[in-house]
Tab-separated table of C-alpha atoms in Angstrom:
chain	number	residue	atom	x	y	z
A	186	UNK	CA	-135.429	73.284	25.515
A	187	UNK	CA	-138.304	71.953	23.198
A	188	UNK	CA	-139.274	76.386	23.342
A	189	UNK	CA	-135.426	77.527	22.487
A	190	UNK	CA	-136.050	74.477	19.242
A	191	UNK	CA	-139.226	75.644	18.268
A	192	UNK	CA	-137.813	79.472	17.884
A	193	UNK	CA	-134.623	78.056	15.934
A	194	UNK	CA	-136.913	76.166	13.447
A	195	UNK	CA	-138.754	79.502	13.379
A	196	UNK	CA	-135.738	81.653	12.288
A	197	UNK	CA	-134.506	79.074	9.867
A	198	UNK	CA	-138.205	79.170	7.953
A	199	UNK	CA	-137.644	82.857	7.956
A	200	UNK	CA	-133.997	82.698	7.028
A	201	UNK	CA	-135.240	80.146	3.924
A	202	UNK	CA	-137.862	82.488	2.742
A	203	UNK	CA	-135.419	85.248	3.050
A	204	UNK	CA	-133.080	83.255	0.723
A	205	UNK	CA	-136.096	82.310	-1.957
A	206	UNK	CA	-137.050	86.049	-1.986
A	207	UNK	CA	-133.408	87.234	-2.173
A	208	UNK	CA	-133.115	84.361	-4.914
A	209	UNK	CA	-135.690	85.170	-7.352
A	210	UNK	CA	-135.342	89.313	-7.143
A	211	UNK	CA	-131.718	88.036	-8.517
A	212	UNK	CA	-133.335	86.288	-11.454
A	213	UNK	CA	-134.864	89.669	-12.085
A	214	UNK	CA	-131.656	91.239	-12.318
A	215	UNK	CA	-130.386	88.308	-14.380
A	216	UNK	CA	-133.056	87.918	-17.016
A	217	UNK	CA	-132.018	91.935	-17.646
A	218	UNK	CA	-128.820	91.768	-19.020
A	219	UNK	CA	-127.357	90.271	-16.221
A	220	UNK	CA	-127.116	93.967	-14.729
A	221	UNK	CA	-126.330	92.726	-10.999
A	222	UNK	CA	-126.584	95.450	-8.438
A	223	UNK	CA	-124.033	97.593	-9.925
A	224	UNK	CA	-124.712	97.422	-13.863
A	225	UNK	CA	-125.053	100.850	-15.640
A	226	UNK	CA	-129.164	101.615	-16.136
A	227	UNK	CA	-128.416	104.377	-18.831
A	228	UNK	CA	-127.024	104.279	-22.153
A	229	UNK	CA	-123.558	105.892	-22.756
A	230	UNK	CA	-126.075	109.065	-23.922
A	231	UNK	CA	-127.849	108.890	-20.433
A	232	UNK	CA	-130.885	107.398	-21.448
A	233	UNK	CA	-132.592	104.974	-19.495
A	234	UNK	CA	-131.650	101.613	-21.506
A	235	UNK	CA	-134.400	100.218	-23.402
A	236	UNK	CA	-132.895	96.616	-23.022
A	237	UNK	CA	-133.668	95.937	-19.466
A	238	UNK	CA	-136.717	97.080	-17.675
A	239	UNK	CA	-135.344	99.868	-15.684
A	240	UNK	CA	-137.917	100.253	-12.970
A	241	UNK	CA	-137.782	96.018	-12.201
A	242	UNK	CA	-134.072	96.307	-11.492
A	243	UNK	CA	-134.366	99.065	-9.116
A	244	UNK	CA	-136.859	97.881	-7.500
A	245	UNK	CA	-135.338	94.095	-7.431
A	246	UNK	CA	-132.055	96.073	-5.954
A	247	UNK	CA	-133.808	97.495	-3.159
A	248	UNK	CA	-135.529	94.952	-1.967
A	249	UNK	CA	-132.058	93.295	-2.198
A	250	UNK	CA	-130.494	95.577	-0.518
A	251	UNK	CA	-133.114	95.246	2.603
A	252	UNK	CA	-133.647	91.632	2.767
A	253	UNK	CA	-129.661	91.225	2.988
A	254	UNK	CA	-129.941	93.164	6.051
A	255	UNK	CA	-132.823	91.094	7.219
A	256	UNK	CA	-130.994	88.064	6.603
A	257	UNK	CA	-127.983	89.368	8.657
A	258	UNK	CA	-130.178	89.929	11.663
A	259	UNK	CA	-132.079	86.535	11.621
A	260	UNK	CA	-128.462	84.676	10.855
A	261	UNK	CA	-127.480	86.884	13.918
A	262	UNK	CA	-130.710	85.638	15.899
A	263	UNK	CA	-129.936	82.088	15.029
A	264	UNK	CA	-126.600	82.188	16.105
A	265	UNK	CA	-127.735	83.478	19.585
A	266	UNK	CA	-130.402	81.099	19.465
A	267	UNK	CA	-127.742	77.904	18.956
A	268	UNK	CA	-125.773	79.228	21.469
A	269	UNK	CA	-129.114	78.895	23.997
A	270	UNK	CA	-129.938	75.388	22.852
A	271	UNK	CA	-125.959	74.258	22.791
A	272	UNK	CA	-125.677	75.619	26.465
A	273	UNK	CA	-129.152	74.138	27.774
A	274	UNK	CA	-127.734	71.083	26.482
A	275	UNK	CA	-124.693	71.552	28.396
A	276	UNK	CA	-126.199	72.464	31.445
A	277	UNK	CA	-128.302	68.711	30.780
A	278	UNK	CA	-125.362	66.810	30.554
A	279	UNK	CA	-123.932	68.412	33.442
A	280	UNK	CA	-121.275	70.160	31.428
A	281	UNK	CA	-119.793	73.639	30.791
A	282	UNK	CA	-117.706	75.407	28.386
A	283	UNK	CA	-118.371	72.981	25.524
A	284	UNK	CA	-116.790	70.193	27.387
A	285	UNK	CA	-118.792	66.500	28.076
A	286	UNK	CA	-118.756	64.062	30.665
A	287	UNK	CA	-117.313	61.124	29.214
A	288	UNK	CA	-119.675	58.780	27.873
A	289	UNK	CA	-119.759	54.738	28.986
A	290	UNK	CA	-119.130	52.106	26.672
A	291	UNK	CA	-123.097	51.541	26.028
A	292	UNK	CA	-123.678	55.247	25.484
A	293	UNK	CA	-120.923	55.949	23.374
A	294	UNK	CA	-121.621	52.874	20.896
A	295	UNK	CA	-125.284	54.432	20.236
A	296	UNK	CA	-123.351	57.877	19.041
A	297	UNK	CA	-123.142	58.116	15.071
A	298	UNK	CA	-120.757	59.746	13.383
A	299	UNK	CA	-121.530	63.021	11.959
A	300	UNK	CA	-118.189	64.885	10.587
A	301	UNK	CA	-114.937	63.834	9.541
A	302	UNK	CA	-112.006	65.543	9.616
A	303	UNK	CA	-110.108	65.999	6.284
A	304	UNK	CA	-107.345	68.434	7.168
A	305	UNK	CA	-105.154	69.115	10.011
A	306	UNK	CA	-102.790	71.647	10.026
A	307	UNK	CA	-99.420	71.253	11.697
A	308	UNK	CA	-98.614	72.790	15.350
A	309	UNK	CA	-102.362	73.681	15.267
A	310	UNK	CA	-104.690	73.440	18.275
A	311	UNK	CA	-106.053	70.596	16.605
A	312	UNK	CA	-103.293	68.707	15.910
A	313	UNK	CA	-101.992	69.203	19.504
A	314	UNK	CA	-104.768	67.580	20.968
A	315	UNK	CA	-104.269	64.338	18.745
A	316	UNK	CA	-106.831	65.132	16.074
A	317	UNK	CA	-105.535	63.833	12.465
A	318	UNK	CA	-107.371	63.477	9.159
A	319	UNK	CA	-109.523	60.947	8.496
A	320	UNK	CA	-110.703	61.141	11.973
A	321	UNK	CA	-114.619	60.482	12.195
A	322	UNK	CA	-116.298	63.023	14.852
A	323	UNK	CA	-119.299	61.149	16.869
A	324	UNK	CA	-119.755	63.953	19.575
A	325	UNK	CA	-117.762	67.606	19.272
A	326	UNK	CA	-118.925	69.275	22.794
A	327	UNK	CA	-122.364	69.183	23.118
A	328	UNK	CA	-122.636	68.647	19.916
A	329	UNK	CA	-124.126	65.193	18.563
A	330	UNK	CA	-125.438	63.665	15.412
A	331	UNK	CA	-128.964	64.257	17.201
A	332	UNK	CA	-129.012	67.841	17.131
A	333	UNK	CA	-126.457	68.547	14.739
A	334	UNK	CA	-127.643	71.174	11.699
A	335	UNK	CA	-125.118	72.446	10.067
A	336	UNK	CA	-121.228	73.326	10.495
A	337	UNK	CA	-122.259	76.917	11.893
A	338	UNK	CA	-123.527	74.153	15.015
A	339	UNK	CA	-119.758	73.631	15.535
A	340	UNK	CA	-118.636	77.469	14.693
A	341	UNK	CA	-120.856	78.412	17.840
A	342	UNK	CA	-119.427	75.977	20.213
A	343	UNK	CA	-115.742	76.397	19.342
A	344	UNK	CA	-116.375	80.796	19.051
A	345	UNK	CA	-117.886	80.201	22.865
A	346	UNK	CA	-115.319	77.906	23.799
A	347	UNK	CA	-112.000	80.046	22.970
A	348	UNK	CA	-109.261	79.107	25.236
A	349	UNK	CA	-111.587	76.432	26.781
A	350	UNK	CA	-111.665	72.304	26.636
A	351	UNK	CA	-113.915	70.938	24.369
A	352	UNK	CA	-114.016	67.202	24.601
A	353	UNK	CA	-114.578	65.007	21.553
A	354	UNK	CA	-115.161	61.757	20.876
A	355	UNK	CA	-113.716	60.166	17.762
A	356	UNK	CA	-113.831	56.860	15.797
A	357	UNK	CA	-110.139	56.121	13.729
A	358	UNK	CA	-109.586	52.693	12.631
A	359	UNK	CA	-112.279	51.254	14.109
A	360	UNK	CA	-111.522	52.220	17.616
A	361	UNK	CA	-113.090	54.716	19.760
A	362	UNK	CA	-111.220	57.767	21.318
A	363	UNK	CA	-111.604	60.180	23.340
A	364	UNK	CA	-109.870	63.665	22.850
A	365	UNK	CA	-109.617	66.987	24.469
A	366	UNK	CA	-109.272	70.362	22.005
A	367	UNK	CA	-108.494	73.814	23.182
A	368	UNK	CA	-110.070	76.337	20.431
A	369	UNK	CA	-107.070	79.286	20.881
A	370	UNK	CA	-105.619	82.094	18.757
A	371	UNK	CA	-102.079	80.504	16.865
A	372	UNK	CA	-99.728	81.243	14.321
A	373	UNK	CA	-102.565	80.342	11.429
A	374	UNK	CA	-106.603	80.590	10.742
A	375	UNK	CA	-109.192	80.114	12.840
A	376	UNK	CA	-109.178	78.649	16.366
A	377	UNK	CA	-108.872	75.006	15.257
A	378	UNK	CA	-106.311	74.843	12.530
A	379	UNK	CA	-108.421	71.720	11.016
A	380	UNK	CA	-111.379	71.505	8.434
A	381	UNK	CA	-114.355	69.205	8.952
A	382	UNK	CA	-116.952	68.175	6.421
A	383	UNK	CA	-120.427	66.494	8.045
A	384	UNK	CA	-121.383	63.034	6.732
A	385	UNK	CA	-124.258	63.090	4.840
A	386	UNK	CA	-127.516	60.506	6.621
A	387	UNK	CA	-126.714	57.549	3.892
A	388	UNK	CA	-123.375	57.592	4.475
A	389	UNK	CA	-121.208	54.027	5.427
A	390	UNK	CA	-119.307	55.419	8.199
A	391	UNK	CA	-121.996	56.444	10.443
């Protein structure tokens, strides 16, 4: 487990320093005219323009052009690499297909609240299984506030979890519940038919 963290926290350095390069080769193409990867590099008497530097943009839109295909394959290496770690942590807990045993009283109350739900759709998958907005989200799967990163955390699990029970565990009004969602295909987006937003560290409701 502590092997399958280290390589995430690997491919997210690289993903980052992907970004930065990706970032400032744009700033290239913005401090020319704001040419973009699709601006015109001759005059209307097919010239090279003598406003921008001509050979900086091309070269800024190659190297573009390859480190967005980098970054594809390390997003796609991360998202095999959560997958690992999500199902190592399943197989921990004793659990499979996203689902949880559920948690006693004592082990529950130490969970802190990491997403909230602020939209659920009607007739959705979500909404059959109880969810509503304004619900807090503690535990999603075998997903916690402990090794929660991002949104794409919960993506994985539900995309691995299609037609599958993934057991929550939710705070509304104070009280505690436990709920039981079954990611599926319906008559609108996604597999949930709900939006979640994570709660930022500092945040009251944790």
């Amino acid at each position: 487990m502590d092997e399958l963290q280290l390589e995430y926290k690997e491919l997210s350095k690289k993903k980052e320093e992907i970004e930065s390069q990706i970032a400032e080769l744009n700033e290239v193409l913005s401090t020319n005219d704001n040419v973009g990867m699709e601006g015109p590099l001759v005059d209307v008497e097919g010239y090279p323009r003598a406003d921008i530097d001509v050979y900086s943009v091309r070269h800024a839109r190659h190297q573009i052009i390859c480190l967005t295909n980098d970054h594809k394959a390390v997003m796609k290496d991360i998202e095999s690499k959560l997958y690992q770690i999500h199902d190592c942590a399943r197989k921990t807990q004793s659990v499979s297909s996203g689902t949880l045993p559920s948690p006693s009283t004592s082990t529950a109350a130490k969970l802190r609240a990491f997403l909230k739900v602020n939209q659920v759709s009607t007739s959705s998958p979500a909404a059959q299984s109880g969810l509503q907005t304004g619900d807090i989200i503690k535990q999603f799967g075998s997903v916690t506030a402990a090794n929660f990163k991002n949104l794409q955390d919960i993506s994985l699990v539900v995309q691995h979890s299609k037609d599958k029970v993934v057991k929550l565990l939710v705070e509304r009004d104070g009280q505690e519940l436990r709920l039981e969602l079954i990611p599926r295909v319906w008559s609108g987006r996604g597999l949930l038919g709900c939006n979640v937003v994570d709660i930022p560290l500092t945040d009251d409701s944790k």
